[in-house]
mmCIF file with all atom_site columns, C-alpha atoms and ligand atoms in Angstrom:
data_model
loop_
_atom_site.group_PDB
_atom_site.id
_atom_site.type_symbol
_atom_site.label_atom_id
_atom_site.label_alt_id
_atom_site.label_comp_id
_atom_site.label_asym_id
_atom_site.label_entity_id
_atom_site.label_seq_id
_atom_site.pdbx_PDB_ins_code
_atom_site.Cartn_x
_atom_site.Cartn_y
_atom_site.Cartn_z
_atom_site.occupancy
_atom_site.B_iso_or_equiv
_atom_site.pdbx_formal_charge
_atom_site.auth_seq_id
_atom_site.auth_comp_id
_atom_site.auth_asym_id
_atom_site.auth_atom_id
_atom_site.pdbx_PDB_model_num
ATOM   1   C CA . MET A 1 1   ? 21.235  9.251   6.557   1.00 93.00 ? 1263 MET A CA 1
ATOM   2   C CA . THR A 1 2   ? 18.628  10.842  4.322   1.00 96.00 ? 1264 THR A CA 1
ATOM   3   C CA . GLN A 1 3   ? 15.049  9.603   4.253   1.00 96.00 ? 1265 GLN A CA 1
ATOM   4   C CA . ASP A 1 4   ? 15.728  8.134   0.821   1.00 97.00 ? 1266 ASP A CA 1
ATOM   5   C CA . GLU A 1 5   ? 18.791  6.252   2.107   1.00 97.00 ? 1267 GLU A CA 1
ATOM   6   C CA . ILE A 1 6   ? 16.661  4.878   4.951   1.00 98.00 ? 1268 ILE A CA 1
ATOM   7   C CA . LYS A 1 7   ? 14.052  3.711   2.426   1.00 98.00 ? 1269 LYS A CA 1
ATOM   8   C CA . ALA A 1 8   ? 16.801  2.000   0.415   1.00 98.00 ? 1270 ALA A CA 1
ATOM   9   C CA . MET A 1 9   ? 18.083  0.308   3.582   1.00 98.00 ? 1271 MET A CA 1
ATOM   10  C CA . VAL A 1 10  ? 14.707  -1.265  4.481   1.00 98.00 ? 1272 VAL A CA 1
ATOM   11  C CA . ALA A 1 11  ? 14.181  -2.247  0.858   1.00 98.00 ? 1273 ALA A CA 1
ATOM   12  C CA . ARG A 1 12  ? 17.463  -4.173  0.849   1.00 98.00 ? 1274 ARG A CA 1
ATOM   13  C CA . ALA A 1 13  ? 16.570  -5.755  4.201   1.00 98.00 ? 1275 ALA A CA 1
ATOM   14  C CA . ALA A 1 14  ? 13.344  -7.096  2.655   1.00 98.00 ? 1276 ALA A CA 1
ATOM   15  C CA . LEU A 1 15  ? 15.354  -9.303  0.272   1.00 98.00 ? 1277 LEU A CA 1
ATOM   16  C CA . THR A 1 16  ? 15.980  -11.860 3.034   1.00 97.00 ? 1278 THR A CA 1
ATOM   17  C CA . HIS A 1 17  ? 12.202  -12.536 3.065   1.00 98.00 ? 1279 HIS A CA 1
ATOM   18  C CA . VAL A 1 18  ? 11.971  -13.315 -0.649  1.00 98.00 ? 1280 VAL A CA 1
ATOM   19  C CA . PRO A 1 19  ? 11.231  -17.023 -1.131  1.00 96.00 ? 1281 PRO A CA 1
ATOM   20  C CA . PRO A 1 20  ? 13.624  -18.680 -3.626  1.00 96.00 ? 1282 PRO A CA 1
ATOM   21  C CA . GLY A 1 21  ? 11.872  -19.577 -6.871  1.00 97.00 ? 1283 GLY A CA 1
ATOM   22  C CA . GLY A 1 22  ? 8.732   -17.737 -5.828  1.00 96.00 ? 1284 GLY A CA 1
ATOM   23  C CA . ILE A 1 23  ? 6.468   -15.180 -7.472  1.00 98.00 ? 1285 ILE A CA 1
ATOM   24  C CA . ILE A 1 24  ? 6.609   -11.967 -5.456  1.00 98.00 ? 1286 ILE A CA 1
ATOM   25  C CA . GLY A 1 25  ? 3.786   -9.462  -5.033  1.00 98.00 ? 1287 GLY A CA 1
ATOM   26  C CA . VAL A 1 26  ? 5.230   -5.986  -5.518  1.00 98.00 ? 1288 VAL A CA 1
ATOM   27  C CA . GLY A 1 27  ? 3.654   -2.719  -4.361  1.00 98.00 ? 1289 GLY A CA 1
ATOM   28  C CA . THR A 1 28  ? 4.154   0.853   -5.483  1.00 98.00 ? 1290 THR A CA 1
ATOM   29  C CA . GLY A 1 29  ? 6.023   3.947   -4.327  1.00 98.00 ? 1291 GLY A CA 1
ATOM   30  C CA . SER A 1 30  ? 9.487   5.297   -3.670  1.00 98.00 ? 1292 SER A CA 1
ATOM   31  C CA . THR A 1 31  ? 10.359  2.658   -1.036  1.00 98.00 ? 1293 THR A CA 1
ATOM   32  C CA . VAL A 1 32  ? 9.163   -0.124  -3.322  1.00 98.00 ? 1294 VAL A CA 1
ATOM   33  C CA . ASN A 1 33  ? 11.193  1.363   -6.166  1.00 98.00 ? 1295 ASN A CA 1
ATOM   34  C CA . HIS A 1 34  ? 14.287  0.683   -4.047  1.00 98.00 ? 1296 HIS A CA 1
ATOM   35  C CA . PHE A 1 35  ? 12.961  -2.829  -3.377  1.00 98.00 ? 1297 PHE A CA 1
ATOM   36  C CA . ILE A 1 36  ? 12.524  -3.470  -7.114  1.00 98.00 ? 1298 ILE A CA 1
ATOM   37  C CA . ASP A 1 37  ? 16.086  -2.292  -7.756  1.00 98.00 ? 1299 ASP A CA 1
ATOM   38  C CA . ALA A 1 38  ? 17.335  -4.622  -5.009  1.00 98.00 ? 1300 ALA A CA 1
ATOM   39  C CA . LEU A 1 39  ? 15.165  -7.496  -6.286  1.00 98.00 ? 1301 LEU A CA 1
ATOM   40  C CA . ALA A 1 40  ? 16.948  -7.238  -9.627  1.00 97.00 ? 1302 ALA A CA 1
ATOM   41  C CA . THR A 1 41  ? 20.007  -8.756  -7.940  1.00 96.00 ? 1303 THR A CA 1
ATOM   42  C CA . LEU A 1 42  ? 17.893  -11.902 -7.297  1.00 95.00 ? 1304 LEU A CA 1
ATOM   43  C CA . ARG A 1 43  ? 16.330  -11.890 -10.764 1.00 94.00 ? 1305 ARG A CA 1
ATOM   44  C CA . GLU A 1 44  ? 17.570  -15.376 -11.675 1.00 95.00 ? 1306 GLU A CA 1
ATOM   45  C CA . GLY A 1 45  ? 16.413  -16.758 -8.331  1.00 96.00 ? 1307 GLY A CA 1
ATOM   46  C CA . ILE A 1 46  ? 12.711  -15.833 -8.553  1.00 97.00 ? 1308 ILE A CA 1
ATOM   47  C CA . ALA A 1 47  ? 9.973   -16.935 -10.927 1.00 97.00 ? 1309 ALA A CA 1
ATOM   48  C CA . GLY A 1 48  ? 8.640   -13.421 -11.392 1.00 98.00 ? 1310 GLY A CA 1
ATOM   49  C CA . ALA A 1 49  ? 6.461   -10.727 -9.865  1.00 98.00 ? 1311 ALA A CA 1
ATOM   50  C CA . VAL A 1 50  ? 2.867   -9.558  -9.744  1.00 98.00 ? 1312 VAL A CA 1
ATOM   51  C CA . SER A 1 51  ? 2.763   -5.795  -9.802  1.00 98.00 ? 1313 SER A CA 1
ATOM   52  C CA . SER A 1 52  ? 0.342   -3.309  -8.254  1.00 98.00 ? 1314 SER A CA 1
ATOM   53  C CA . SER A 1 53  ? 0.765   -0.488  -10.785 1.00 98.00 ? 1315 SER A CA 1
ATOM   54  C CA . ASN A 1 54  ? 1.847   0.398   -14.285 1.00 98.00 ? 1316 ASN A CA 1
ATOM   55  C CA . ALA A 1 55  ? 4.811   2.260   -12.785 1.00 98.00 ? 1317 ALA A CA 1
ATOM   56  C CA . SER A 1 56  ? 6.057   -0.771  -10.843 1.00 98.00 ? 1318 SER A CA 1
ATOM   57  C CA . THR A 1 57  ? 5.473   -3.019  -13.860 1.00 98.00 ? 1319 THR A CA 1
ATOM   58  C CA . ALA A 1 58  ? 7.648   -0.762  -16.011 1.00 98.00 ? 1320 ALA A CA 1
ATOM   59  C CA . ARG A 1 59  ? 10.413  -0.703  -13.397 1.00 98.00 ? 1321 ARG A CA 1
ATOM   60  C CA . LEU A 1 60  ? 10.316  -4.491  -12.913 1.00 98.00 ? 1322 LEU A CA 1
ATOM   61  C CA . ARG A 1 61  ? 10.445  -5.101  -16.669 1.00 98.00 ? 1323 ARG A CA 1
ATOM   62  C CA . GLY A 1 62  ? 13.242  -2.558  -16.990 1.00 98.00 ? 1324 GLY A CA 1
ATOM   63  C CA . HIS A 1 63  ? 15.291  -4.844  -14.743 1.00 98.00 ? 1325 HIS A CA 1
ATOM   64  C CA . GLY A 1 64  ? 14.352  -7.903  -16.807 1.00 98.00 ? 1326 GLY A CA 1
ATOM   65  C CA . ILE A 1 65  ? 12.058  -9.292  -14.098 1.00 98.00 ? 1327 ILE A CA 1
ATOM   66  C CA . ARG A 1 66  ? 9.106   -11.260 -15.491 1.00 98.00 ? 1328 ARG A CA 1
ATOM   67  C CA . VAL A 1 67  ? 5.739   -9.688  -14.613 1.00 98.00 ? 1329 VAL A CA 1
ATOM   68  C CA . LEU A 1 68  ? 2.659   -11.893 -14.366 1.00 98.00 ? 1330 LEU A CA 1
ATOM   69  C CA . GLU A 1 69  ? -0.957  -10.690 -14.351 1.00 97.00 ? 1331 GLU A CA 1
ATOM   70  C CA . ALA A 1 70  ? -2.703  -10.780 -10.971 1.00 97.00 ? 1332 ALA A CA 1
ATOM   71  C CA . GLY A 1 71  ? -5.566  -12.645 -12.632 1.00 96.00 ? 1333 GLY A CA 1
ATOM   72  C CA . ASP A 1 72  ? -3.265  -15.482 -13.668 1.00 97.00 ? 1334 ASP A CA 1
ATOM   73  C CA . VAL A 1 73  ? -2.002  -16.198 -10.158 1.00 97.00 ? 1335 VAL A CA 1
ATOM   74  C CA . GLU A 1 74  ? -3.908  -18.112 -7.487  1.00 97.00 ? 1336 GLU A CA 1
ATOM   75  C CA . GLN A 1 75  ? -1.749  -17.320 -4.498  1.00 97.00 ? 1337 GLN A CA 1
ATOM   76  C CA . LEU A 1 76  ? 1.415   -15.460 -3.545  1.00 98.00 ? 1338 LEU A CA 1
ATOM   77  C CA . ALA A 1 77  ? 3.616   -16.315 -0.599  1.00 96.00 ? 1339 ALA A CA 1
ATOM   78  C CA . LEU A 1 78  ? 4.723   -12.704 -0.129  1.00 98.00 ? 1340 LEU A CA 1
ATOM   79  C CA . TYR A 1 79  ? 3.575   -9.166  -0.876  1.00 98.00 ? 1341 TYR A CA 1
ATOM   80  C CA . VAL A 1 80  ? 6.028   -6.315  -0.289  1.00 98.00 ? 1342 VAL A CA 1
ATOM   81  C CA . ASP A 1 81  ? 4.742   -2.747  -0.169  1.00 98.00 ? 1343 ASP A CA 1
ATOM   82  C CA . GLY A 1 82  ? 5.185   0.604   1.549   1.00 98.00 ? 1344 GLY A CA 1
ATOM   83  C CA . ALA A 1 83  ? 2.675   2.573   3.604   1.00 98.00 ? 1345 ALA A CA 1
ATOM   84  C CA . ASP A 1 84  ? 1.666   6.149   4.244   1.00 98.00 ? 1346 ASP A CA 1
ATOM   85  C CA . GLU A 1 85  ? 0.897   5.337   7.886   1.00 98.00 ? 1347 GLU A CA 1
ATOM   86  C CA . ILE A 1 86  ? 1.131   2.209   10.007  1.00 98.00 ? 1348 ILE A CA 1
ATOM   87  C CA . ASP A 1 87  ? -0.385  1.805   13.466  1.00 98.00 ? 1349 ASP A CA 1
ATOM   88  C CA . PRO A 1 88  ? 0.675   -0.438  16.402  1.00 98.00 ? 1350 PRO A CA 1
ATOM   89  C CA . ARG A 1 89  ? -1.465  -3.307  15.063  1.00 98.00 ? 1351 ARG A CA 1
ATOM   90  C CA . GLY A 1 90  ? -0.121  -3.201  11.506  1.00 98.00 ? 1352 GLY A CA 1
ATOM   91  C CA . HIS A 1 91  ? -3.171  -1.430  10.095  1.00 98.00 ? 1353 HIS A CA 1
ATOM   92  C CA . MET A 1 92  ? -2.182  0.988   7.357   1.00 98.00 ? 1354 MET A CA 1
ATOM   93  C CA . ILE A 1 93  ? -3.244  3.950   5.300   1.00 98.00 ? 1355 ILE A CA 1
ATOM   94  C CA . LYS A 1 94  ? -2.104  3.478   1.720   1.00 98.00 ? 1356 LYS A CA 1
ATOM   95  C CA . GLY A 1 95  ? -2.746  5.105   -1.633  1.00 98.00 ? 1357 GLY A CA 1
ATOM   96  C CA . GLY A 1 96  ? -0.533  8.168   -1.501  1.00 98.00 ? 1358 GLY A CA 1
ATOM   97  C CA . GLY A 1 97  ? 0.771   6.924   -4.849  1.00 97.00 ? 1359 GLY A CA 1
ATOM   98  C CA . ALA A 1 98  ? -2.772  6.323   -6.155  1.00 98.00 ? 1360 ALA A CA 1
ATOM   99  C CA . ALA A 1 99  ? -2.231  2.560   -6.527  1.00 98.00 ? 1361 ALA A CA 1
ATOM   100 C CA . LEU A 1 100 ? -4.461  1.482   -3.624  1.00 98.00 ? 1362 LEU A CA 1
ATOM   101 C CA . THR A 1 101 ? -6.929  -0.638  -5.591  1.00 98.00 ? 1363 THR A CA 1
ATOM   102 C CA . ARG A 1 102 ? -4.386  -2.870  -7.276  1.00 98.00 ? 1364 ARG A CA 1
ATOM   103 C CA . GLU A 1 103 ? -2.350  -2.892  -4.074  1.00 98.00 ? 1365 GLU A CA 1
ATOM   104 C CA . LYS A 1 104 ? -5.320  -4.341  -2.208  1.00 98.00 ? 1366 LYS A CA 1
ATOM   105 C CA . ILE A 1 105 ? -5.976  -6.855  -4.989  1.00 98.00 ? 1367 ILE A CA 1
ATOM   106 C CA . VAL A 1 106 ? -2.388  -8.128  -4.926  1.00 98.00 ? 1368 VAL A CA 1
ATOM   107 C CA . ALA A 1 107 ? -2.273  -8.063  -1.112  1.00 98.00 ? 1369 ALA A CA 1
ATOM   108 C CA . ASP A 1 108 ? -5.415  -10.210 -1.140  1.00 98.00 ? 1370 ASP A CA 1
ATOM   109 C CA . LEU A 1 109 ? -3.594  -12.848 -3.186  1.00 98.00 ? 1371 LEU A CA 1
ATOM   110 C CA . ALA A 1 110 ? -0.750  -12.972 -0.691  1.00 98.00 ? 1372 ALA A CA 1
ATOM   111 C CA . GLN A 1 111 ? -0.398  -15.035 2.442   1.00 98.00 ? 1373 GLN A CA 1
ATOM   112 C CA . PHE A 1 112 ? 2.042   -12.570 4.005   1.00 98.00 ? 1374 PHE A CA 1
ATOM   113 C CA . PHE A 1 113 ? 2.204   -8.755  3.828   1.00 98.00 ? 1375 PHE A CA 1
ATOM   114 C CA . LEU A 1 114 ? 5.656   -7.317  4.430   1.00 98.00 ? 1376 LEU A CA 1
ATOM   115 C CA . CYS A 1 115 ? 5.553   -3.558  4.913   1.00 98.00 ? 1377 CYS A CA 1
ATOM   116 C CA . ILE A 1 116 ? 8.718   -1.552  4.268   1.00 98.00 ? 1378 ILE A CA 1
ATOM   117 C CA . ALA A 1 117 ? 8.708   2.015   5.525   1.00 98.00 ? 1379 ALA A CA 1
ATOM   118 C CA . ASP A 1 118 ? 10.736  4.710   7.177   1.00 98.00 ? 1380 ASP A CA 1
ATOM   119 C CA . ALA A 1 119 ? 9.942   5.587   10.773  1.00 97.00 ? 1381 ALA A CA 1
ATOM   120 C CA . SER A 1 120 ? 8.015   8.743   9.831   1.00 97.00 ? 1382 SER A CA 1
ATOM   121 C CA . LYS A 1 121 ? 5.159   6.429   8.803   1.00 98.00 ? 1383 LYS A CA 1
ATOM   122 C CA . GLN A 1 122 ? 4.672   5.017   12.310  1.00 98.00 ? 1384 GLN A CA 1
ATOM   123 C CA . VAL A 1 123 ? 1.663   6.501   14.159  1.00 98.00 ? 1385 VAL A CA 1
ATOM   124 C CA . GLY A 1 124 ? -0.370  5.708   17.251  1.00 98.00 ? 1386 GLY A CA 1
ATOM   125 C CA . VAL A 1 125 ? -3.705  6.333   15.527  1.00 98.00 ? 1387 VAL A CA 1
ATOM   126 C CA . LEU A 1 126 ? -4.302  6.451   11.770  1.00 98.00 ? 1388 LEU A CA 1
ATOM   127 C CA . GLY A 1 127 ? -5.631  9.624   10.167  1.00 98.00 ? 1389 GLY A CA 1
ATOM   128 C CA . ARG A 1 128 ? -2.980  12.325  10.139  1.00 98.00 ? 1390 ARG A CA 1
ATOM   129 C CA . PHE A 1 129 ? -2.218  11.351  6.541   1.00 98.00 ? 1391 PHE A CA 1
ATOM   130 C CA . PRO A 1 130 ? -5.315  12.124  4.425   1.00 98.00 ? 1392 PRO A CA 1
ATOM   131 C CA . LEU A 1 131 ? -7.163  8.883   3.669   1.00 98.00 ? 1393 LEU A CA 1
ATOM   132 C CA . PRO A 1 132 ? -7.141  8.125   -0.091  1.00 98.00 ? 1394 PRO A CA 1
ATOM   133 C CA . VAL A 1 133 ? -10.346 6.742   -1.579  1.00 98.00 ? 1395 VAL A CA 1
ATOM   134 C CA . GLU A 1 134 ? -10.648 5.737   -5.234  1.00 98.00 ? 1396 GLU A CA 1
ATOM   135 C CA . VAL A 1 135 ? -14.189 6.485   -6.423  1.00 98.00 ? 1397 VAL A CA 1
ATOM   136 C CA . ILE A 1 136 ? -16.427 6.361   -9.478  1.00 98.00 ? 1398 ILE A CA 1
ATOM   137 C CA . GLY A 1 137 ? -16.546 9.990   -10.645 1.00 98.00 ? 1399 GLY A CA 1
ATOM   138 C CA . ILE A 1 138 ? -20.325 10.518  -10.544 1.00 98.00 ? 1400 ILE A CA 1
ATOM   139 C CA . ALA A 1 139 ? -20.402 9.389   -6.891  1.00 98.00 ? 1401 ALA A CA 1
ATOM   140 C CA . ALA A 1 140 ? -17.663 11.780  -5.696  1.00 98.00 ? 1402 ALA A CA 1
ATOM   141 C CA . ASN A 1 141 ? -20.015 14.498  -4.373  1.00 98.00 ? 1403 ASN A CA 1
ATOM   142 C CA . ARG A 1 142 ? -22.242 12.047  -2.532  1.00 98.00 ? 1404 ARG A CA 1
ATOM   143 C CA . ILE A 1 143 ? -19.211 10.320  -0.983  1.00 98.00 ? 1405 ILE A CA 1
ATOM   144 C CA . THR A 1 144 ? -17.790 13.725  0.006   1.00 98.00 ? 1406 THR A CA 1
ATOM   145 C CA . ARG A 1 145 ? -21.015 14.461  1.921   1.00 98.00 ? 1407 ARG A CA 1
ATOM   146 C CA . ARG A 1 146 ? -20.902 11.054  3.589   1.00 98.00 ? 1408 ARG A CA 1
ATOM   147 C CA . PHE A 1 147 ? -17.396 11.851  4.845   1.00 98.00 ? 1409 PHE A CA 1
ATOM   148 C CA . GLU A 1 148 ? -18.587 15.251  6.101   1.00 98.00 ? 1410 GLU A CA 1
ATOM   149 C CA . ALA A 1 149 ? -21.194 13.432  8.192   1.00 98.00 ? 1411 ALA A CA 1
ATOM   150 C CA . ILE A 1 150 ? -18.444 11.498  9.992   1.00 97.00 ? 1412 ILE A CA 1
ATOM   151 C CA . GLY A 1 151 ? -16.100 14.466  10.413  1.00 98.00 ? 1413 GLY A CA 1
ATOM   152 C CA . GLY A 1 152 ? -13.925 14.132  7.310   1.00 98.00 ? 1414 GLY A CA 1
ATOM   153 C CA . ARG A 1 153 ? -13.100 16.762  4.670   1.00 98.00 ? 1415 ARG A CA 1
ATOM   154 C CA . ALA A 1 154 ? -12.708 15.106  1.266   1.00 98.00 ? 1416 ALA A CA 1
ATOM   155 C CA . ALA A 1 155 ? -10.755 16.852  -1.483  1.00 98.00 ? 1417 ALA A CA 1
ATOM   156 C CA . LEU A 1 156 ? -10.451 15.660  -5.057  1.00 98.00 ? 1418 LEU A CA 1
ATOM   157 C CA . ARG A 1 157 ? -6.797  14.884  -5.833  1.00 98.00 ? 1419 ARG A CA 1
ATOM   158 C CA . GLN A 1 158 ? -6.042  17.314  -8.639  1.00 98.00 ? 1420 GLN A CA 1
ATOM   159 C CA . GLY A 1 159 ? -4.627  16.048  -11.924 1.00 97.00 ? 1421 GLY A CA 1
ATOM   160 C CA . VAL A 1 160 ? -4.672  12.400  -10.841 1.00 98.00 ? 1422 VAL A CA 1
ATOM   161 C CA . VAL A 1 161 ? -6.482  9.519   -12.486 1.00 98.00 ? 1423 VAL A CA 1
ATOM   162 C CA . THR A 1 162 ? -5.672  6.009   -11.290 1.00 98.00 ? 1424 THR A CA 1
ATOM   163 C CA . ASP A 1 163 ? -4.424  3.154   -13.481 1.00 98.00 ? 1425 ASP A CA 1
ATOM   164 C CA . ASN A 1 164 ? -8.086  2.082   -13.456 1.00 98.00 ? 1426 ASN A CA 1
ATOM   165 C CA . GLY A 1 165 ? -9.278  5.432   -14.818 1.00 98.00 ? 1427 GLY A CA 1
ATOM   166 C CA . HIS A 1 166 ? -10.880 6.804   -11.650 1.00 98.00 ? 1428 HIS A CA 1
ATOM   167 C CA . PRO A 1 167 ? -10.425 9.911   -9.471  1.00 98.00 ? 1429 PRO A CA 1
ATOM   168 C CA . ILE A 1 168 ? -9.170  9.878   -5.890  1.00 98.00 ? 1430 ILE A CA 1
ATOM   169 C CA . LEU A 1 169 ? -10.594 11.685  -2.874  1.00 98.00 ? 1431 LEU A CA 1
ATOM   170 C CA . ASP A 1 170 ? -8.158  12.511  -0.056  1.00 98.00 ? 1432 ASP A CA 1
ATOM   171 C CA . VAL A 1 171 ? -10.012 12.703  3.232   1.00 98.00 ? 1433 VAL A CA 1
ATOM   172 C CA . HIS A 1 172 ? -8.597  14.994  5.926   1.00 98.00 ? 1434 HIS A CA 1
ATOM   173 C CA . GLY A 1 173 ? -9.482  15.226  9.596   1.00 98.00 ? 1435 GLY A CA 1
ATOM   174 C CA . LEU A 1 174 ? -10.352 11.622  10.409  1.00 98.00 ? 1436 LEU A CA 1
ATOM   175 C CA . VAL A 1 175 ? -9.217  10.053  13.662  1.00 98.00 ? 1437 VAL A CA 1
ATOM   176 C CA . ILE A 1 176 ? -9.359  6.353   12.856  1.00 98.00 ? 1438 ILE A CA 1
ATOM   177 C CA . THR A 1 177 ? -9.564  4.495   16.145  1.00 97.00 ? 1439 THR A CA 1
ATOM   178 C CA . ASP A 1 178 ? -11.282 1.431   14.652  1.00 98.00 ? 1440 ASP A CA 1
ATOM   179 C CA . PRO A 1 179 ? -9.766  0.938   11.182  1.00 98.00 ? 1441 PRO A CA 1
ATOM   180 C CA . ALA A 1 180 ? -11.504 -2.392  10.509  1.00 98.00 ? 1442 ALA A CA 1
ATOM   181 C CA . ALA A 1 181 ? -14.972 -0.968  11.229  1.00 98.00 ? 1443 ALA A CA 1
ATOM   182 C CA . LEU A 1 182 ? -14.364 2.182   9.175   1.00 98.00 ? 1444 LEU A CA 1
ATOM   183 C CA . GLU A 1 183 ? -12.980 0.162   6.257   1.00 98.00 ? 1445 GLU A CA 1
ATOM   184 C CA . ALA A 1 184 ? -16.052 -2.089  6.308   1.00 98.00 ? 1446 ALA A CA 1
ATOM   185 C CA . GLU A 1 185 ? -18.402 0.929   6.498   1.00 98.00 ? 1447 GLU A CA 1
ATOM   186 C CA . ILE A 1 186 ? -16.797 2.884   3.629   1.00 98.00 ? 1448 ILE A CA 1
ATOM   187 C CA . ASN A 1 187 ? -16.644 -0.257  1.487   1.00 98.00 ? 1449 ASN A CA 1
ATOM   188 C CA . GLN A 1 188 ? -20.460 -0.283  1.520   1.00 98.00 ? 1450 GLN A CA 1
ATOM   189 C CA . TRP A 1 189 ? -20.882 3.210   0.098   1.00 98.00 ? 1451 TRP A CA 1
ATOM   190 C CA . PRO A 1 190 ? -22.008 3.072   -3.534  1.00 98.00 ? 1452 PRO A CA 1
ATOM   191 C CA . GLY A 1 191 ? -19.333 4.430   -5.861  1.00 98.00 ? 1453 GLY A CA 1
ATOM   192 C CA . VAL A 1 192 ? -16.387 3.602   -3.624  1.00 98.00 ? 1454 VAL A CA 1
ATOM   193 C CA . VAL A 1 193 ? -13.917 1.525   -5.614  1.00 98.00 ? 1455 VAL A CA 1
ATOM   194 C CA . THR A 1 194 ? -11.363 1.108   -2.833  1.00 98.00 ? 1456 THR A CA 1
ATOM   195 C CA . VAL A 1 195 ? -10.659 2.803   0.475   1.00 98.00 ? 1457 VAL A CA 1
ATOM   196 C CA . GLY A 1 196 ? -6.986  3.107   1.320   1.00 98.00 ? 1458 GLY A CA 1
ATOM   197 C CA . LEU A 1 197 ? -7.466  1.578   4.764   1.00 98.00 ? 1459 LEU A CA 1
ATOM   198 C CA . PHE A 1 198 ? -5.633  -1.725  4.996   1.00 98.00 ? 1460 PHE A CA 1
ATOM   199 C CA . ALA A 1 199 ? -7.054  -3.223  8.190   1.00 98.00 ? 1461 ALA A CA 1
ATOM   200 C CA . ARG A 1 200 ? -8.357  -6.500  6.817   1.00 97.00 ? 1462 ARG A CA 1
ATOM   201 C CA . HIS A 1 201 ? -5.196  -6.692  4.694   1.00 98.00 ? 1463 HIS A CA 1
ATOM   202 C CA . HIS A 1 202 ? -2.898  -5.466  7.446   1.00 98.00 ? 1464 HIS A CA 1
ATOM   203 C CA . ALA A 1 203 ? 0.840   -5.967  7.527   1.00 98.00 ? 1465 ALA A CA 1
ATOM   204 C CA . HIS A 1 204 ? 2.132   -9.148  9.152   1.00 98.00 ? 1466 HIS A CA 1
ATOM   205 C CA . LEU A 1 205 ? 5.629   -7.738  9.504   1.00 98.00 ? 1467 LEU A CA 1
ATOM   206 C CA . CYS A 1 206 ? 7.063   -4.261  9.096   1.00 98.00 ? 1468 CYS A CA 1
ATOM   207 C CA . LEU A 1 207 ? 10.692  -3.385  8.472   1.00 98.00 ? 1469 LEU A CA 1
ATOM   208 C CA . LEU A 1 208 ? 10.846  0.138   9.825   1.00 98.00 ? 1470 LEU A CA 1
ATOM   209 C CA . GLY A 1 209 ? 13.865  2.182   8.840   1.00 98.00 ? 1471 GLY A CA 1
ATOM   210 C CA . ARG A 1 210 ? 15.550  4.410   11.415  1.00 97.00 ? 1472 ARG A CA 1
ATOM   211 C CA . VAL A 1 211 ? 18.786  6.354   11.275  1.00 96.00 ? 1473 VAL A CA 1
ATOM   212 C CA . ASP A 1 212 ? 20.332  3.696   13.528  1.00 96.00 ? 1474 ASP A CA 1
ATOM   213 C CA . GLY A 1 213 ? 19.086  0.656   11.612  1.00 97.00 ? 1475 GLY A CA 1
ATOM   214 C CA . VAL A 1 214 ? 16.073  -1.486  10.781  1.00 98.00 ? 1476 VAL A CA 1
ATOM   215 C CA . GLN A 1 215 ? 13.452  -2.163  13.443  1.00 98.00 ? 1477 GLN A CA 1
ATOM   216 C CA . VAL A 1 216 ? 11.368  -5.314  12.952  1.00 98.00 ? 1478 VAL A CA 1
ATOM   217 C CA . LEU A 1 217 ? 7.719   -5.097  13.984  1.00 98.00 ? 1479 LEU A CA 1
ATOM   218 C CA . HIS A 1 218 ? 5.569   -8.255  14.157  1.00 98.00 ? 1480 HIS A CA 1
ATOM   219 C CA . PHE A 1 219 ? 1.771   -8.027  14.087  1.00 97.00 ? 1481 PHE A CA 1
HETATM 220 C C1 . LIG B 2 .   ? 1.103   3.891   -3.098  1.00 74.50 ? 2946 LIG B C1 1
HETATM 221 C C2 . LIG B 2 .   ? 1.282   3.577   -1.673  1.00 74.50 ? 2946 LIG B C2 1
HETATM 222 C C3 . LIG B 2 .   ? 2.665   3.663   -1.114  1.00 74.50 ? 2946 LIG B C3 1
HETATM 223 O O1 . LIG B 2 .   ? 2.976   2.452   -0.512  1.00 74.50 ? 2946 LIG B O1 1
HETATM 224 C C4 . LIG B 2 .   ? 2.727   4.763   -0.092  1.00 74.50 ? 2946 LIG B C4 1
HETATM 225 O O2 . LIG B 2 .   ? 2.272   5.966   -0.689  1.00 74.50 ? 2946 LIG B O2 1
HETATM 226 C C5 . LIG B 2 .   ? 4.144   4.957   0.450   1.00 74.50 ? 2946 LIG B C5 1
HETATM 227 O O3 . LIG B 2 .   ? 4.958   5.482   -0.545  1.00 74.50 ? 2946 LIG B O3 1
HETATM 228 P P1 . LIG B 2 .   ? 6.492   5.792   -0.347  1.00 74.50 ? 2946 LIG B P1 1
HETATM 229 O O4 . LIG B 2 .   ? 7.200   4.495   -0.266  1.00 74.50 ? 2946 LIG B O4 1
HETATM 230 O O5 . LIG B 2 .   ? 6.843   6.581   -1.593  1.00 74.50 ? 2946 LIG B O5 1
HETATM 231 O O6 . LIG B 2 .   ? 6.665   6.617   0.894   1.00 74.50 ? 2946 LIG B O6 1
HETATM 232 O O7 . LIG B 2 .   ? 0.376   3.254   -0.961  1.00 74.50 ? 2946 LIG B O7 1
HETATM 233 O O8 . LIG B 2 .   ? -0.240  3.902   -3.472  1.00 74.50 ? 2946 LIG B O8 1
#
């Protein structure tokens, strides 16, 4: 099985968690693209979706799935999204696809976060994948120096502007042993829009794809 086939497998497995008649929170990325394609088979059985990116919105609409604005929804029963890394407690690094801010907004609306990922995303400690941080442009240098002070090397992601019109810093070299504390700390730095640490909005369940099937992780 290729990595892409494994992603498709976990995406299909996520369909059993979709509440009939519900509005589904939908993330962003290659694994979620498979989920959106699979969700199309349930199109008549759901009320619609709230999307975390322009790319996911376009794909959902392309399948004829109704897309609602996050601001028009009070609560979602389920949010389905991928991850760049997931630790043994369901804490994640996200934002490899630059959609971290809207992903966190939609995750915040949801009562349940279902992570779909291939096994390469499973780590003991977060930080091998560079931590994405969406920032206000004029604060990027100051935030870079703040990361230096805690042992991180921040690099501006070249040629990328988020759906919100901001740059992204990718921070290398962090060993994130306390994701909740680091997320809270970075959130206080002026100019940070969103840090791609999902500790407060951790996964409740992860469907982890392996060559021999889908492993279910509860957090
Ligand atoms: C996008 C994300 C994605 O969930 C993450 O990058 C994983 O992507 P993929 O499913 O393509 O491996 O956080 O901002």
